[in-house]
Short mmCIF file of C-alpha atoms in Angstrom, two decimals:
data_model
loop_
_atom_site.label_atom_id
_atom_site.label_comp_id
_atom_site.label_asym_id
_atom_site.label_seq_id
_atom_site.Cartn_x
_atom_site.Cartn_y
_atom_site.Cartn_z
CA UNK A 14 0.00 0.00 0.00
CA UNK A 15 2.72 2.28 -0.92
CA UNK A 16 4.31 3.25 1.85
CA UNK A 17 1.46 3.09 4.09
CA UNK A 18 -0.63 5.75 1.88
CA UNK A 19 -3.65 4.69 0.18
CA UNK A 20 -3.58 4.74 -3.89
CA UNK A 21 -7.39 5.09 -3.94
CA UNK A 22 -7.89 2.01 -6.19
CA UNK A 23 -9.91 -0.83 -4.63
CA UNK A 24 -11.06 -3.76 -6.18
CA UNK A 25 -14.51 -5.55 -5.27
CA UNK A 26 -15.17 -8.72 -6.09
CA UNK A 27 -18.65 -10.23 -5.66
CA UNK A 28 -18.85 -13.37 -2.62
CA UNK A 29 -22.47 -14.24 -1.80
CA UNK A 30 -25.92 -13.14 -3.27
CA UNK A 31 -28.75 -14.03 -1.76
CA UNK A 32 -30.77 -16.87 -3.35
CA UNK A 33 -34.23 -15.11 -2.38
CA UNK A 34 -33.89 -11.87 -2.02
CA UNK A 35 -37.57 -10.79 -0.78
CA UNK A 36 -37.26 -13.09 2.60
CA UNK A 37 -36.50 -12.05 5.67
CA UNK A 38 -33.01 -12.12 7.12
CA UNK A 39 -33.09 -13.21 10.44
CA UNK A 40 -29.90 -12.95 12.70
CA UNK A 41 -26.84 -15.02 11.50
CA UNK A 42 -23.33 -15.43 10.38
CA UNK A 43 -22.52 -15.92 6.83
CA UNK A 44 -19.31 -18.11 6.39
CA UNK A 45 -17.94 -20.75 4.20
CA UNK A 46 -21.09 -23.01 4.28
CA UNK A 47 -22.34 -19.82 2.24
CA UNK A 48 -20.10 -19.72 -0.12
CA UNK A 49 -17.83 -16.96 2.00
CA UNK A 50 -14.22 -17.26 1.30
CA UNK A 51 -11.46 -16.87 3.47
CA UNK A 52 -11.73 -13.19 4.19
CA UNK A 53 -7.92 -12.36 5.30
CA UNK A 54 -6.95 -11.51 1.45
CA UNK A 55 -9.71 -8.54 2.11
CA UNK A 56 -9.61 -5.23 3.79
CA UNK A 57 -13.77 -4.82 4.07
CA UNK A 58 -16.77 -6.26 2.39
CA UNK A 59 -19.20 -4.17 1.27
CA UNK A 60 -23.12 -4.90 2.07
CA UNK A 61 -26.04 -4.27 -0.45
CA UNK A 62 -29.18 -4.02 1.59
CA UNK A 63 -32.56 -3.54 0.25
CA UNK A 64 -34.70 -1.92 2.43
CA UNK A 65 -37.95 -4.29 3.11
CA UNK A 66 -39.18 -7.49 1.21
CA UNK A 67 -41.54 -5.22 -0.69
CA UNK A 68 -39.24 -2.34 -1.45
CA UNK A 69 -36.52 -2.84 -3.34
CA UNK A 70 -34.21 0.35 -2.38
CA UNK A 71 -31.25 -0.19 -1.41
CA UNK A 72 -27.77 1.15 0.33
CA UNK A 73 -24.43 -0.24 1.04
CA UNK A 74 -22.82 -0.34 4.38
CA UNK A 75 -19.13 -0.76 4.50
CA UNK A 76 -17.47 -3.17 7.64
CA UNK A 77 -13.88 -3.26 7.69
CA UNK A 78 -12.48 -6.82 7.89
CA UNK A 79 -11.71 -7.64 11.51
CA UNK A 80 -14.68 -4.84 12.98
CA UNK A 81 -17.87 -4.39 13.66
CA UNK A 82 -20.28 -1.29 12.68
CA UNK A 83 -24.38 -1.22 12.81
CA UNK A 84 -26.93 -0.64 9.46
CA UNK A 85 -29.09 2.47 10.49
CA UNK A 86 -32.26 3.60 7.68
CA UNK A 87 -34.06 6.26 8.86
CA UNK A 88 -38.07 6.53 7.31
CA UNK A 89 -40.13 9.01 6.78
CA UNK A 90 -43.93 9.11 6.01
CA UNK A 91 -45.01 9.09 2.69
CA UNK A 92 -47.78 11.74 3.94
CA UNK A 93 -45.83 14.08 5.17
CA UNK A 94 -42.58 13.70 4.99
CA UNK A 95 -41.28 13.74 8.28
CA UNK A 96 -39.16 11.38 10.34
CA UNK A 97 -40.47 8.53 11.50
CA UNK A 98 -38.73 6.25 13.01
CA UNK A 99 -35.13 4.49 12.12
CA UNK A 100 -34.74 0.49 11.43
CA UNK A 101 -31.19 -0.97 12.19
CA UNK A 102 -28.75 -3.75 12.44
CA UNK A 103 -26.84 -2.87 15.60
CA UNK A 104 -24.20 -5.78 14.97
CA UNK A 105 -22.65 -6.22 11.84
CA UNK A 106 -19.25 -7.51 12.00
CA UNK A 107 -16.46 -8.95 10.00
CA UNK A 108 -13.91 -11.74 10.47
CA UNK A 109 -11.87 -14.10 8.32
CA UNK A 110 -14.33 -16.26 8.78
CA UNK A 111 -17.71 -15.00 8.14
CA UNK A 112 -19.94 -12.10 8.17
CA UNK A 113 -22.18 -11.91 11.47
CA UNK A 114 -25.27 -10.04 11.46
CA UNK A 115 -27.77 -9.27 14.38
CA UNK A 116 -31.28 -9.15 14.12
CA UNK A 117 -33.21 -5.80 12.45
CA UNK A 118 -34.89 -4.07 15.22
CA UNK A 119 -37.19 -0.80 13.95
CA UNK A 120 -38.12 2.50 16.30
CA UNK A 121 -40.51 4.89 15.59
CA UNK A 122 -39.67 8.12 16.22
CA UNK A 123 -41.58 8.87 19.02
CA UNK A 124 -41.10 5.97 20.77
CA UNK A 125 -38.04 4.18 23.42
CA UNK A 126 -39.12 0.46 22.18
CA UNK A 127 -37.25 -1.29 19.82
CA UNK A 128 -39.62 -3.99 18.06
CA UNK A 129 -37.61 -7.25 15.97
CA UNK A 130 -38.61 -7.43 13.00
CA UNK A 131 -36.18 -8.94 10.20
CA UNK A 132 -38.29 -8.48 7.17
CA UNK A 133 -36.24 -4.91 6.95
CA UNK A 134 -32.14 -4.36 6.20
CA UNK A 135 -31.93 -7.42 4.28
CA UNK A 136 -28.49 -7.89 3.05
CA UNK A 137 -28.70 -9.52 -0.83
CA UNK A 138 -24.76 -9.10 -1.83
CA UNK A 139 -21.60 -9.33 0.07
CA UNK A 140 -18.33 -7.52 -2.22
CA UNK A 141 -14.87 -8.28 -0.60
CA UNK A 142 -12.72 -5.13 -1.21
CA UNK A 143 -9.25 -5.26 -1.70
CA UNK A 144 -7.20 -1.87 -1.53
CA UNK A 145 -4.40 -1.93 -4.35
#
């Protein structure tokens, strides 16, 4: 990595999609059973989420390859537009082995009570990325 500074050039190279990608995604670890390689050859993997079984949005989440970091998605009402609430995966981490997720937990806005509910976040592709 020349030097210790970054070039800027990463390659990503597709590892798992998700056979059916409108079912829920309950908490789990994705590893070589999946179809995960070794991870060590990567720096991160990037995560394509779509938002719910229904609605296919989506947004990638980055994990660095030996951490941890949580999926947040805000929503707003398609009324009014405001905030209302936020959906998350409060444990995503990466090892060499596998990709670990937690369970998708949603909050509305105005309330303190997180409610499970894993038909929301669901990863469909895993990209390791590999800083050249």
């Amino acid at each position: 990595v020349n030097g210790g500074l970054l070039t800027g050039v990463e390659t990503r190279t597709l590892l798992w999609t998700k056979a059916s990608p409108t079912s829920d995604f309950a908490a789990q670890t994705l590893d070589s059973s999946d179809g995960i390689p070794d991870l060590s050859e990567y720096d991160a993997v990037e995560i394509v989420c779509r938002y719910s079984r229904t609605d296919d949005t989506r947004i990638r989440y980055i994990c660095d390859v030996g951490g941890s970091s949580s999926m947040y998605w805000f929503y707003y009402t398609g009324t009014d537009g405001k905030y209302t609430g936020v959906r998350s995966r409060n444990g995503v981490s990466a090892s060499t082995t596998g990709v670990t997720f937690d369970t998708c937990s949603g909050k509305p806005g105005n309330s303190t009570t997180n409610t499970t509910n894993n038909v929301y976040i669901i990863p469909i592709e895993i990209y390791g990325i590999k800083e050249v």
